[in-house]
GROMACS .gro file of C-alpha atoms in nm:
model
  431
    1MET     CA    1   8.752   9.137   8.067
    2GLN     CA    2   8.818   8.772   8.150
    3LEU     CA    3   8.746   8.510   8.407
    4ALA     CA    4   8.866   8.160   8.491
    5MET     CA    5   8.546   7.998   8.607
    6GLY     CA    6   8.646   7.705   8.834
    7ASP     CA    7   8.371   7.773   9.092
    8PHE     CA    8   8.071   7.821   8.855
    9ARG     CA    9   7.836   7.571   8.727
   10GLY     CA   10   7.822   7.550   8.350
   11ILE     CA   11   7.906   7.350   8.032
   12LEU     CA   12   8.253   7.275   7.899
   13GLY     CA   13   8.296   7.396   7.550
   14ARG     CA   14   8.004   7.646   7.558
   15GLN     CA   15   8.004   8.021   7.600
   16VAL     CA   16   7.801   8.176   7.873
   17SER     CA   17   7.659   8.529   7.869
   18LEU     CA   18   7.495   8.709   8.142
   19TRP     CA   19   7.324   9.043   8.184
   20ASP     CA   20   7.307   9.233   8.508
   21LEU     CA   21   7.049   9.495   8.602
   22ASP     CA   22   7.224   9.748   8.377
   23LYS     CA   23   7.209   9.526   8.083
   24VAL     CA   24   7.577   9.498   8.051
   25GLU     CA   25   7.684   9.186   7.870
   26VAL     CA   26   7.951   8.970   8.028
   27THR     CA   27   8.096   8.655   7.876
   28ALA     CA   28   8.348   8.389   7.978
   29GLY     CA   29   8.451   8.027   7.956
   30ILE     CA   30   8.340   7.777   8.222
   31LYS     CA   31   8.392   7.417   8.309
   32ASP     CA   32   8.198   7.113   8.447
   33ARG     CA   33   7.960   6.871   8.287
   34PRO     CA   34   8.209   6.773   8.015
   35ASN     CA   35   7.973   6.570   7.799
   36ALA     CA   36   7.731   6.857   7.759
   37ALA     CA   37   7.929   7.020   7.489
   38ARG     CA   38   7.807   6.760   7.243
   39PHE     CA   39   7.451   6.866   7.273
   40GLY     CA   40   7.283   7.105   7.033
   41PRO     CA   41   7.184   7.471   7.111
   42CYS     CA   42   6.934   7.517   7.375
   43ASP     CA   43   6.760   7.817   7.534
   44VAL     CA   44   6.836   7.772   7.908
   45THR     CA   45   6.842   8.060   8.147
   46GLU     CA   46   6.909   8.076   8.521
   47THR     CA   47   6.850   8.380   8.752
   48ALA     CA   48   7.089   8.430   9.035
   49LYS     CA   49   6.984   8.560   9.382
   50ASP     CA   50   7.099   8.920   9.286
   51GLY     CA   51   6.895   8.922   8.965
   52THR     CA   52   7.184   8.829   8.731
   53VAL     CA   53   7.048   8.619   8.435
   54TRP     CA   54   7.261   8.335   8.292
   55HIS     CA   55   7.212   8.229   7.924
   56GLU     CA   56   7.367   7.946   7.724
   57GLU     CA   57   7.528   8.032   7.396
   58GLN     CA   58   7.723   7.823   7.140
   59VAL     CA   59   8.102   7.825   7.159
   60GLY     CA   60   8.239   8.076   6.917
   61THR     CA   61   7.975   8.348   6.970
   62GLY     CA   62   8.169   8.670   6.996
   63PRO     CA   63   8.105   8.947   7.246
   64HIS     CA   64   7.867   9.238   7.156
   65PHE     CA   65   8.103   9.505   7.268
   66THR     CA   66   8.423   9.667   7.171
   67LEU     CA   67   8.732   9.520   7.333
   68PRO     CA   68   8.989   9.765   7.476
   69SER     CA   69   9.308   9.807   7.281
   70PRO     CA   70   9.572   9.595   7.448
   71TYR     CA   71   9.904   9.724   7.578
   72ASN     CA   72  10.155   9.569   7.354
   73ALA     CA   73  10.501   9.682   7.485
   74ASP     CA   74  10.709   9.479   7.732
   75GLY     CA   75  10.818   9.623   8.063
   76GLU     CA   76  11.118   9.868   8.054
   77PRO     CA   77  11.300  10.104   8.278
   78THR     CA   78  11.180  10.471   8.263
   79ALA     CA   79  11.395  10.739   8.112
   80LYS     CA   80  11.458  10.868   8.456
   81ALA     CA   81  11.590  10.529   8.573
   82ARG     CA   82  11.812  10.487   8.260
   83ARG     CA   83  11.984  10.819   8.331
   84SER     CA   84  12.066  10.694   8.692
   85ILE     CA   85  12.196  10.355   8.590
   86THR     CA   86  12.586  10.350   8.598
   87SER     CA   87  12.650  10.054   8.843
   88ARG     CA   88  12.478   9.810   9.056
   89LEU     CA   89  12.480  10.050   9.341
   90GLN     CA   90  12.313  10.320   9.130
   91ASN     CA   91  12.038  10.064   9.049
   92PHE     CA   92  11.982  10.012   9.422
   93LEU     CA   93  11.990  10.389   9.497
   94CYS     CA   94  11.706  10.425   9.255
   95PHE     CA   95  11.485  10.277   9.521
   96ILE     CA   96  11.655  10.352   9.846
   97THR     CA   97  11.799  10.693   9.762
   98LEU     CA   98  12.067  10.898   9.931
   99ASP     CA   99  11.792  11.124  10.051
  100MET     CA  100  11.614  10.838  10.217
  101LEU     CA  101  11.947  10.707  10.376
  102GLY     CA  102  12.003  11.068  10.497
  103ILE     CA  103  11.669  11.060  10.683
  104ILE     CA  104  11.745  10.713  10.834
  105ARG     CA  105  12.092  10.833  10.947
  106ASP     CA  106  11.940  11.156  11.107
  107CYS     CA  107  11.665  10.954  11.288
  108THR     CA  108  11.927  10.697  11.403
  109VAL     CA  109  12.165  10.956  11.526
  110GLN     CA  110  11.877  11.142  11.703
  111HIS     CA  111  11.789  10.821  11.897
  112ALA     CA  112  12.147  10.734  11.988
  113LYS     CA  113  12.220  11.084  12.113
  114GLN     CA  114  11.901  11.088  12.331
  115THR     CA  115  11.955  10.734  12.479
  116GLU     CA  116  12.332  10.662  12.468
  117HIS     CA  117  12.589  10.949  12.423
  118VAL     CA  118  12.557  11.304  12.279
  119ASP     CA  119  12.871  11.250  12.066
  120TRP     CA  120  12.726  10.949  11.894
  121PHE     CA  121  12.763  10.982  11.504
  122MET     CA  122  12.716  10.775  11.189
  123GLY     CA  123  12.782  10.900  10.836
  124LEU     CA  124  12.612  10.787  10.515
  125PRO     CA  125  12.901  10.556  10.407
  126GLU     CA  126  12.874  10.367  10.747
  127LEU     CA  127  12.494  10.329  10.699
  128MET     CA  128  12.550  10.196  10.349
  129ALA     CA  129  12.813   9.950  10.490
  130PHE     CA  130  12.553   9.844  10.745
  131ILE     CA  131  12.303   9.759  10.476
  132SER     CA  132  12.588   9.580  10.292
  133ILE     CA  133  12.629   9.343  10.587
  134THR     CA  134  12.265   9.260  10.593
  135ILE     CA  135  12.277   9.159  10.225
  136MET     CA  136  12.605   8.950  10.279
  137ARG     CA  137  12.434   8.775  10.577
  138ALA     CA  138  12.155   8.674  10.331
  139ILE     CA  139  12.405   8.530  10.090
  140PHE     CA  140  12.629   8.345  10.329
  141ARG     CA  141  12.359   8.221  10.566
  142VAL     CA  142  12.552   8.139  10.880
  143PRO     CA  143  12.357   8.011  11.180
  144SER     CA  144  12.379   8.331  11.397
  145LEU     CA  145  12.490   8.689  11.379
  146ARG     CA  146  12.786   8.617  11.589
  147ASP     CA  147  12.897   8.346  11.341
  148CYS     CA  148  12.937   8.623  11.066
  149TRP     CA  149  13.248   8.740  11.242
  150SER     CA  150  13.372   8.403  11.376
  151LYS     CA  151  13.700   8.251  11.261
  152ASN     CA  152  13.568   7.928  11.102
  153LEU     CA  153  13.224   8.061  10.960
  154GLY     CA  154  13.283   8.424  10.928
  155SER     CA  155  13.293   8.599  10.588
  156PRO     CA  156  13.599   8.814  10.514
  157HIS     CA  157  13.386   9.068  10.339
  158ILE     CA  158  13.183   9.120  10.661
  159ILE     CA  159  13.483   9.129  10.885
  160GLU     CA  160  13.657   9.379  10.675
  161THR     CA  161  13.355   9.601  10.651
  162MET     CA  162  13.257   9.656  11.012
  163SER     CA  163  13.308   9.520  11.368
  164ARG     CA  164  13.026   9.309  11.521
  165GLY     CA  165  12.996   9.553  11.811
  166ARG     CA  166  12.947   9.847  11.588
  167PHE     CA  167  12.687   9.667  11.366
  168GLN     CA  168  12.493   9.564  11.674
  169ASN     CA  169  12.523   9.917  11.805
  170ILE     CA  170  12.374  10.064  11.491
  171MET     CA  171  12.109   9.806  11.481
  172HIS     CA  172  12.004   9.897  11.836
  173HIS     CA  173  11.943  10.266  11.737
  174LEU     CA  174  11.817  10.222  11.381
  175ARG     CA  175  11.514  10.441  11.344
  176PHE     CA  176  11.316  10.583  11.055
  177ASP     CA  177  11.126  10.881  11.178
  178ASP     CA  178  11.141  11.169  11.435
  179ARG     CA  179  11.111  11.025  11.783
  180ASP     CA  180  10.965  11.342  11.937
  181THR     CA  181  10.663  11.360  11.702
  182ARG     CA  182  10.595  10.986  11.654
  183SER     CA  183  10.325  10.948  11.923
  184GLU     CA  184  10.124  11.229  11.779
  185ARG     CA  185  10.142  11.093  11.422
  186ALA     CA  186  10.069  10.733  11.537
  187GLN     CA  187   9.722  10.837  11.666
  188THR     CA  188   9.608  10.881  11.309
  189ASP     CA  189   9.845  10.643  11.124
  190LYS     CA  190   9.953  10.297  11.246
  191PHE     CA  191  10.244  10.298  11.000
  192ALA     CA  192  10.385  10.634  11.132
  193ALA     CA  193  10.711  10.484  11.249
  194ILE     CA  194  10.824  10.422  10.892
  195LEU     CA  195  10.566  10.592  10.676
  196ASN     CA  196  10.782  10.869  10.528
  197ILE     CA  197  11.054  10.626  10.416
  198TRP     CA  198  10.806  10.374  10.288
  199GLY     CA  199  10.623  10.632  10.078
  200LEU     CA  200  10.937  10.738   9.907
  201PHE     CA  201  11.026  10.377   9.840
  202VAL     CA  202  10.697  10.299   9.680
  203THR     CA  203  10.705  10.625   9.476
  204ASN     CA  204  11.056  10.526   9.344
  205CYS     CA  205  10.927  10.176   9.238
  206ILE     CA  206  10.647  10.334   9.049
  207THR     CA  207  10.862  10.601   8.873
  208SER     CA  208  11.157  10.364   8.782
  209TYR     CA  209  10.984  10.117   8.565
  210ILE     CA  210  10.705  10.086   8.304
  211PRO     CA  211  10.534   9.746   8.340
  212GLY     CA  212  10.414   9.532   8.049
  213ARG     CA  213  10.077   9.425   7.957
  214HIS     CA  214  10.017   9.181   8.240
  215ILE     CA  215  10.021   9.278   8.614
  216THR     CA  216   9.959   9.023   8.889
  217ILE     CA  217   9.808   9.143   9.223
  218ASP     CA  218   9.823   8.929   9.536
  219LYS     CA  219   9.914   8.923   9.905
  220GLN     CA  220  10.255   8.882  10.052
  221LEU     CA  221  10.306   8.784  10.397
  222PHE     CA  222  10.647   8.894  10.529
  223PRO     CA  223  10.741   8.656  10.809
  224SER     CA  224  10.770   8.828  11.147
  225LYS     CA  225  10.652   8.769  11.511
  226THR     CA  226  10.731   9.122  11.622
  227ARG     CA  227  10.453   9.285  11.818
  228CYS     CA  228  10.232   9.529  11.626
  229CYS     CA  229   9.856   9.589  11.608
  230PHE     CA  230   9.840   9.475  11.237
  231LEU     CA  231  10.032   9.149  11.262
  232GLN     CA  232   9.844   8.875  11.058
  233TYR     CA  233   9.804   8.500  11.104
  234ILE     CA  234   9.752   8.303  10.790
  235ALA     CA  235   9.731   7.934  10.847
  236SER     CA  236   9.796   7.844  10.478
  237LYS     CA  237  10.136   8.018  10.465
  238PRO     CA  238  10.462   7.847  10.550
  239ASP     CA  239  10.525   8.111  10.807
  240LYS     CA  240  10.201   8.160  10.985
  241PHE     CA  241  10.270   8.504  11.133
  242GLY     CA  242  10.381   8.819  10.955
  243ILE     CA  243  10.306   9.161  10.816
  244LYS     CA  244  10.072   9.153  10.511
  245PHE     CA  245  10.134   9.351  10.198
  246TRP     CA  246   9.922   9.383   9.884
  247VAL     CA  247  10.161   9.368   9.592
  248ALA     CA  248  10.138   9.447   9.217
  249CYS     CA  249  10.404   9.274   9.006
  250ASP     CA  250  10.507   9.286   8.642
  251LEU     CA  251  10.433   8.931   8.518
  252LYS     CA  252  10.746   8.883   8.301
  253THR     CA  253  11.015   9.038   8.511
  254LYS     CA  254  10.854   8.994   8.862
  255TYR     CA  255  10.941   9.368   8.926
  256VAL     CA  256  10.750   9.512   9.223
  257CYS     CA  257  10.538   9.788   9.069
  258ASN     CA  258  10.340   9.898   9.358
  259ILE     CA  259  10.276   9.777   9.711
  260LEU     CA  260  10.047   9.859  10.005
  261PRO     CA  261  10.080   9.745  10.371
  262TYR     CA  262   9.769   9.598  10.525
  263LEU     CA  263   9.706   9.786  10.847
  264GLY     CA  264   9.351   9.652  10.927
  265LYS     CA  265   9.039   9.867  10.890
  266ASP     CA  266   9.123  10.187  10.698
  267PRO     CA  267   8.892  10.483  10.766
  268THR     CA  268   9.000  10.649  10.443
  269TRP     CA  269   8.839  10.388  10.230
  270PRO     CA  270   8.506  10.482  10.078
  271ARG     CA  271   8.204  10.350  10.274
  272GLY     CA  272   8.043  10.047  10.128
  273GLU     CA  273   8.331   9.972   9.896
  274ARG     CA  274   8.500   9.625   9.923
  275VAL     CA  275   8.849   9.623  10.064
  276SER     CA  276   8.953   9.397   9.778
  277GLU     CA  277   8.820   9.639   9.511
  278SER     CA  278   8.984   9.942   9.689
  279VAL     CA  279   9.316   9.758   9.704
  280VAL     CA  280   9.323   9.680   9.333
  281MET     CA  281   9.229  10.026   9.228
  282ARG     CA  282   9.495  10.180   9.433
  283LEU     CA  283   9.768   9.948   9.326
  284MET     CA  284   9.666   9.990   8.954
  285GLU     CA  285   9.614  10.368   8.962
  286PRO     CA  286   9.954  10.452   8.800
  287PHE     CA  287   9.906  10.191   8.525
  288LEU     CA  288   9.544  10.247   8.421
  289ASP     CA  289   9.411  10.383   8.085
  290GLU     CA  290   9.672  10.209   7.873
  291GLY     CA  291   9.511   9.871   7.792
  292ARG     CA  292   9.679   9.648   8.055
  293ASN     CA  293   9.538   9.341   8.204
  294VAL     CA  294   9.552   9.271   8.588
  295THR     CA  295   9.523   8.909   8.703
  296THR     CA  296   9.374   8.854   9.057
  297ASP     CA  297   9.270   8.566   9.266
  298ILE     CA  298   8.930   8.471   9.420
  299PHE     CA  299   8.956   8.742   9.695
  300PHE     CA  300   8.973   9.034   9.455
  301THR     CA  301   8.768   8.945   9.158
  302SER     CA  302   8.414   9.099   9.124
  303LEU     CA  303   8.176   9.241   8.857
  304SER     CA  304   8.195   9.594   9.011
  305LEU     CA  305   8.569   9.595   9.009
  306ALA     CA  306   8.565   9.468   8.636
  307LYS     CA  307   8.334   9.749   8.538
  308ARG     CA  308   8.554  10.020   8.715
  309LEU     CA  309   8.865   9.876   8.542
  310LEU     CA  310   8.699   9.864   8.203
  311SER     CA  311   8.603  10.224   8.232
  312ARG     CA  312   8.970  10.286   8.266
  313ASN     CA  313   9.065  10.082   7.962
  314THR     CA  314   9.201   9.788   8.175
  315THR     CA  315   9.093   9.429   8.173
  316ILE     CA  316   9.090   9.174   8.453
  317LEU     CA  317   9.150   8.801   8.463
  318GLY     CA  318   9.066   8.613   8.779
  319THR     CA  319   8.878   8.336   8.952
  320VAL     CA  320   8.543   8.420   9.108
  321ASN     CA  321   8.390   8.274   9.425
  322LYS     CA  322   8.054   8.124   9.343
  323ILE     CA  323   7.893   8.301   9.624
  324ARG     CA  324   7.943   8.635   9.451
  325GLN     CA  325   7.735   8.513   9.148
  326GLU     CA  326   7.885   8.758   8.905
  327ILE     CA  327   8.148   8.747   8.620
  328PRO     CA  328   8.339   9.025   8.451
  329LEU     CA  329   8.357   9.112   8.070
  330SER     CA  330   8.590   8.880   7.863
  331MET     CA  331   8.867   8.999   7.630
  332HIS     CA  332   8.851   8.661   7.456
  333SER     CA  333   8.636   8.705   7.140
  334MET     CA  334   8.595   8.331   7.130
  335ILE     CA  335   8.610   8.075   7.411
  336GLN     CA  336   8.831   7.794   7.282
  337THR     CA  337   8.933   7.466   7.450
  338GLN     CA  338   9.255   7.267   7.431
  339ASP     CA  339   9.249   6.954   7.216
  340THR     CA  340   9.337   6.735   7.522
  341THR     CA  341   9.140   6.510   7.753
  342LYS     CA  342   9.112   6.797   8.004
  343LYS     CA  343   8.950   7.033   7.743
  344LYS     CA  344   9.055   7.347   7.936
  345PRO     CA  345   8.905   7.672   7.810
  346ASN     CA  346   9.156   7.943   7.704
  347THR     CA  347   9.048   8.166   7.984
  348ILE     CA  348   9.159   7.916   8.244
  349THR     CA  349   9.488   7.846   8.055
  350LEU     CA  350   9.578   8.220   8.043
  351TYR     CA  351   9.485   8.259   8.405
  352ASN     CA  352   9.734   7.983   8.508
  353THR     CA  353   9.992   8.148   8.310
  354THR     CA  354   9.942   8.491   8.458
  355LYS     CA  355   9.856   8.431   8.818
  356CYS     CA  356  10.197   8.353   8.959
  357GLY     CA  357  10.367   8.695   8.944
  358VAL     CA  358  10.360   8.783   9.311
  359ASP     CA  359  10.419   8.423   9.436
  360VAL     CA  360  10.728   8.386   9.222
  361MET     CA  361  10.852   8.737   9.338
  362ASP     CA  362  10.804   8.624   9.700
  363GLN     CA  363  10.996   8.310   9.640
  364MET     CA  364  11.278   8.503   9.485
  365VAL     CA  365  11.316   8.745   9.773
  366ARG     CA  366  11.297   8.462  10.032
  367GLU     CA  367  11.581   8.279   9.863
  368TYR     CA  368  11.830   8.557   9.966
  369THR     CA  369  11.636   8.757  10.218
  370VAL     CA  370  11.796   8.995  10.464
  371ARG     CA  371  11.524   8.915  10.716
  372ALA     CA  372  11.652   8.847  11.073
  373GLY     CA  373  11.491   8.824  11.408
  374THR     CA  374  11.383   9.157  11.553
  375ARG     CA  375  11.139   9.286  11.812
  376ARG     CA  376  11.051   9.613  11.627
  377TRP     CA  377  10.820   9.595  11.327
  378PRO     CA  378  10.966   9.905  11.140
  379VAL     CA  379  11.288   9.710  11.118
  380ALA     CA  380  11.099   9.415  10.978
  381VAL     CA  381  10.945   9.638  10.716
  382PHE     CA  382  11.292   9.785  10.634
  383TYR     CA  383  11.418   9.437  10.574
  384ASN     CA  384  11.139   9.374  10.322
  385MET     CA  385  11.207   9.712  10.157
  386ILE     CA  386  11.576   9.610  10.108
  387ASP     CA  387  11.474   9.270   9.962
  388MET     CA  388  11.232   9.433   9.717
  389ALA     CA  389  11.472   9.702   9.632
  390ALA     CA  390  11.751   9.457   9.561
  391LEU     CA  391  11.508   9.254   9.341
  392ASN     CA  392  11.401   9.556   9.139
  393ALA     CA  393  11.764   9.678   9.108
  394HIS     CA  394  11.859   9.343   8.954
  395VAL     CA  395  11.571   9.374   8.701
  396LEU     CA  396  11.677   9.724   8.601
  397TYR     CA  397  12.054   9.640   8.589
  398GLN     CA  398  11.990   9.348   8.333
  399LEU     CA  399  11.742   9.558   8.133
  400CYS     CA  400  11.968   9.868   8.110
  401THR     CA  401  12.302   9.694   8.053
  402GLY     CA  402  12.172   9.395   7.857
  403ARG     CA  403  12.373   9.165   8.075
  404GLN     CA  404  12.230   8.843   8.226
  405GLU     CA  405  12.369   8.804   8.576
  406ARG     CA  406  12.279   8.553   8.840
  407ARG     CA  407  12.093   8.726   9.124
  408VAL     CA  408  12.334   8.589   9.385
  409ASP     CA  409  12.631   8.742   9.186
  410PHE     CA  410  12.448   9.063   9.152
  411LEU     CA  411  12.378   9.076   9.530
  412LEU     CA  412  12.744   9.013   9.618
  413GLU     CA  413  12.871   9.280   9.395
  414LEU     CA  414  12.601   9.521   9.523
  415ALA     CA  415  12.703   9.453   9.881
  416ARG     CA  416  13.073   9.522   9.798
  417GLU     CA  417  12.977   9.847   9.625
  418LEU     CA  418  12.769   9.955   9.920
  419ALA     CA  419  13.058   9.893  10.156
  420GLN     CA  420  13.340  10.030   9.930
  421THR     CA  421  13.329  10.392  10.048
  422HIS     CA  422  13.320  10.312  10.425
  423VAL     CA  423  13.598  10.047  10.385
  424GLN     CA  424  13.815  10.303  10.212
  425VAL     CA  425  13.746  10.583  10.450
  426ALA     CA  426  13.756  10.400  10.784
  427PRO     CA  427  14.132  10.314  10.783
  428ALA     CA  428  14.210  10.678  10.698
  429MET     CA  429  14.002  10.792  10.987
  430CYS     CA  430  14.187  10.553  11.228
  431HIS     CA  431  14.527  10.723  11.119
   0.00000   0.00000   0.00000
């Protein structure tokens, strides 16, 4: 396993080995003290507070263990996904399926009948048209919802699809679970109001794509100020408030492979296990045992996690906080440095290359996000689901068809295909 060692003391151009209490050897490249690389070999050891022993070795000394066989294939759609791909809409329906839409329709109709009128009805085509408008709003970016139907700023695609009153009426009743049993389920699960739909979505993401060798794990803060018990505040983010998700992305395509919501303390996690370690193992579970590498940041990386991943034929690359005083096994047989003034070790160079998967994915969905103001957190989660489903659908569409299409063009055509059935049926129903 690998480590970028920005927080550890050491010598540039040297390789550092350490043995923990189980005598497991761990190696990695480190930096600082740039002139020390010129010195000859020396027998210097340092014992950390937890008993870990650090020992200097010459650059080029190989590891005394067998490296896992790396996963060499690029990411690709699964056979199941390839069979389903006939259009942009079919790509999207791989993630938000007709069965899921049927559940949303039934729950929405149930809420409307109980609160508004017993004859209230909405079919699947109308629900798909509703989603179509949320995507179009993300593309055209008008100042307010009202402007989407205005004479000067409105989009003909939106105006022809649905009236503003009907769109707002559907939004008012939009629900994702059985209202009658929600309070009981919410006592044991904070995510109960959208848990069923969310679980199906995540399963579809896992079963529709086989990721390549490198997977990046990081947090995503979906901007929202809606009231919920697990709303997060992160000062370093552009939008300070939001719902936090742990995300695993394929490095090359930025496909969302797996995702977990952060709901605060989880009683189902094993006692004594770090939250960071549990998150990585859960996200990586469908992709273990095949020689992949996962890149993590300083929050996740630890020696115990490295050992668990290595036992499942998976390596890890990440920065380590110096207060943890531990370092994972390296897949680099030799620590090499760049022939530049900075003399960066190859571990750090690779980390900088592979760490950005989730951040780039988040930037991509923000560029054309369907997010809008809402007071209900399940709707905010649904917005994030639509964003990720559209992103994944775009990845699958390009891989399955071999066509390179701008994401904005893909989204516009997807919105049209979502609305097509309803637009064709609505005039006939009027007559």
